[in-house]
Amino acid sequence: MQPFQPQPRTRWEARLAEADPQSARGSQNERQDRASRGRRRGRGWRWTAGILTVVALLGGYGYADVVDAVPGVLTAEPPRPDPVPFPTPTLRVTTTEGATPVGDAAPTPAAESVNDLVEEALADGLPASTGIDIRDALTGDVLYARDAGASRTPASTTKVLTAAAALAEAGAETRLPTTAYLHAPENEADPPLVILHGGGDVLLGAGESDPDAVDGHAGLASLAQETAHALRGHGIDEVAVARDESLFSGADFHPTWDRADIGHGFVAPLSPLMIAAGRTGEGMPRSDRSGEDAARAFAEALQDAGIEVRGHDGSAQAADADDELAQVLSAPLRAQAEHLLVTSDNVVSEAVGRQVALARGEEADFAGAARAVEDAMADLGLEDEDGAISLTDLSGLSYDNRIPPEALSRLLVLAVAGEGPLAELPSLMPVGGWSGTLSSRYRSEESADGAGIVRAKTGSLRSVTSLAGTLVTADGRLLAFAVMGDGLEPAEVSRARPAMDALLAGLARCGC
């Protein structure tokens, strides 16, 4: 797929045609007199037209200025204050052996104060239909609940469950392999076949492996170099390349997704063998042939490493191969979980969810992965007998997902109080005003107190806005929260988002 190239803007230039007709009647003197009078009249009309034009322009500008469409001194709105300097967050790291029992003297936010902050947010644009669950993260005590048990469309806060299940089920230290196998040809006239097997790492790099990166941690060029070395050990200098994408099964694109989202760069057809999650460039469409792209990049790197490649367009099964030639490993799932939470990458989330399915013995397709994450949440005690959590995909692109706010906040309470990989979940989320999908938020006067304090996963669809995460209050109390609005009009979404941020910033500065 060729990247979309924006067309240059057309520059229209106005042209003014001037006419100067001369009369053909009368004597030469009469013609000269008429010409002289005409020039005087022309100059008079041009002065009059110029004055009228200036007046009209000033009048139009004045109207535009008054309605605040353009900058100026006539604006009907009062002057806006200078922006409040944005505070630079500082990272505070403490070492502890884990959560300790809360004593009677420990500060706990008063429910009345939290209620006041929510009421302010509702008055400032937070829709009355918003579901809210705010808890003390160490005790689990509910400080505020508003329709907290009602299941809602979560958008990308679905990824909180996906990341949690990956840490708890697939293993935080698990690394995903991409492997090159050798298969002898059935026809002696054909070259040996190198099979590139995808192990689910959708963040492969086309170049050499980068040990300091998550995206590109394992590089196809490095795999090709090791493969070339192994092939020469077998006395082979000419091969064909095929790919094996069989680890994931079923459809590669969910039926509830919009195909236009490929062009928008939000998602790509899923394969266990992908470079940079299918991204073709910053702000560009994603590829809809990711497996083919990876096989082509690998074949080109093999060629550069001195191995003649005679084709790279086919598919094959690694199970039929004779020998393993080389392998590269992804960054640990912990790092991939942080990547999907911070960047909100839909492809990475779906691929990590497939690893949960494989770990629980489910089919690595959309239904199996969704079922595996639901079951993992049930094992943590988050499901009730009515099955309040209902997942269709694991990225949150589908409007069919349902999660209640209390399930998200309870999960975060479990993570804070627990041990093992799940305890890392809150620390993997974006930081307000600092990183990921929260980097541009918490920068207004109303929300700046949440900068560097709020850690949360965002959720955004056309009719959905949500946040789920943790924050520390001014008196050092850790809170877990989920604030979810769905079924909203676009204008309501626009008002709800800053109101949510202001609410959480109020909790952060609260000495409640």
Short mmCIF file of N, CA and C in Angstrom, two decimals, residues 83 124 140 149 154 158 171 177 224 229-230 236 333-335 340 347 371 394-395 398 408 419 428 445 473:
data_model
loop_
_atom_site.label_atom_id
_atom_site.label_comp_id
_atom_site.label_asym_id
_atom_site.label_seq_id
_atom_site.Cartn_x
_atom_site.Cartn_y
_atom_site.Cartn_z
N PRO A 83 -1.95 32.48 30.57
CA PRO A 83 -2.01 31.08 30.98
C PRO A 83 -1.19 30.81 32.23
N ASP A 124 -20.13 21.44 35.74
CA ASP A 124 -19.19 22.00 34.76
C ASP A 124 -19.15 21.24 33.44
N GLY A 140 -10.01 -0.40 49.88
CA GLY A 140 -11.11 -0.80 49.01
C GLY A 140 -12.42 -0.11 49.34
N GLY A 149 -22.28 -0.02 39.06
CA GLY A 149 -22.44 -1.41 38.68
C GLY A 149 -23.03 -1.62 37.31
N PRO A 154 -16.70 0.71 27.17
CA PRO A 154 -15.51 1.26 27.82
C PRO A 154 -14.52 1.94 26.88
N THR A 158 -10.83 -0.77 28.01
CA THR A 158 -10.78 -2.23 27.87
C THR A 158 -9.35 -2.73 28.01
N GLY A 171 2.21 -14.11 31.67
CA GLY A 171 3.50 -13.97 32.32
C GLY A 171 4.22 -12.70 31.93
N PRO A 177 8.76 -15.30 20.37
CA PRO A 177 9.81 -15.61 19.40
C PRO A 177 9.36 -15.38 17.95
N ALA A 224 17.89 -12.20 10.02
CA ALA A 224 18.41 -12.59 8.71
C ALA A 224 19.91 -12.85 8.77
N HIS A 229 24.13 -16.93 8.49
CA HIS A 229 25.28 -17.65 9.07
C HIS A 229 24.97 -19.14 9.20
N ALA A 230 23.75 -19.46 9.66
CA ALA A 230 23.38 -20.87 9.81
C ALA A 230 23.26 -21.56 8.45
N ILE A 236 24.52 -23.76 2.17
CA ILE A 236 23.43 -23.23 1.36
C ILE A 236 23.65 -21.75 1.12
N LEU A 333 6.53 -9.33 27.99
CA LEU A 333 5.13 -8.91 27.93
C LEU A 333 4.85 -7.74 28.87
N ARG A 334 5.59 -7.63 29.95
CA ARG A 334 5.42 -6.48 30.84
C ARG A 334 5.64 -5.18 30.04
N ALA A 335 6.70 -5.16 29.25
CA ALA A 335 7.00 -3.96 28.46
C ALA A 335 5.96 -3.76 27.37
N LEU A 340 1.13 -0.87 25.23
CA LEU A 340 -0.27 -0.79 24.77
C LEU A 340 -1.09 0.14 25.65
N VAL A 347 -3.62 -2.71 17.84
CA VAL A 347 -3.06 -3.95 17.32
C VAL A 347 -2.28 -4.68 18.41
N ARG A 371 -12.85 -14.40 25.60
CA ARG A 371 -13.29 -15.34 26.64
C ARG A 371 -12.18 -15.55 27.67
N LEU A 394 -10.39 -6.88 22.41
CA LEU A 394 -9.54 -6.55 23.56
C LEU A 394 -8.83 -5.22 23.39
N SER A 395 -9.22 -4.48 22.37
CA SER A 395 -8.65 -3.15 22.18
C SER A 395 -9.64 -2.06 22.58
N SER A 398 -14.51 -1.92 19.57
CA SER A 398 -15.90 -2.36 19.40
C SER A 398 -16.81 -1.68 20.42
N LEU A 408 -13.45 -1.94 36.97
CA LEU A 408 -12.14 -1.33 36.72
C LEU A 408 -11.48 -0.85 38.00
N GLU A 419 0.41 -8.92 45.16
CA GLU A 419 1.82 -9.16 44.92
C GLU A 419 1.96 -9.81 43.55
N LEU A 428 2.15 1.10 35.01
CA LEU A 428 2.35 1.00 33.57
C LEU A 428 1.48 1.98 32.79
N GLU A 445 -5.67 25.47 33.75
CA GLU A 445 -5.69 25.97 35.13
C GLU A 445 -6.54 25.09 36.02
N THR A 473 -3.67 11.77 46.69
CA THR A 473 -4.21 13.04 47.18
C THR A 473 -3.12 13.86 47.85
#
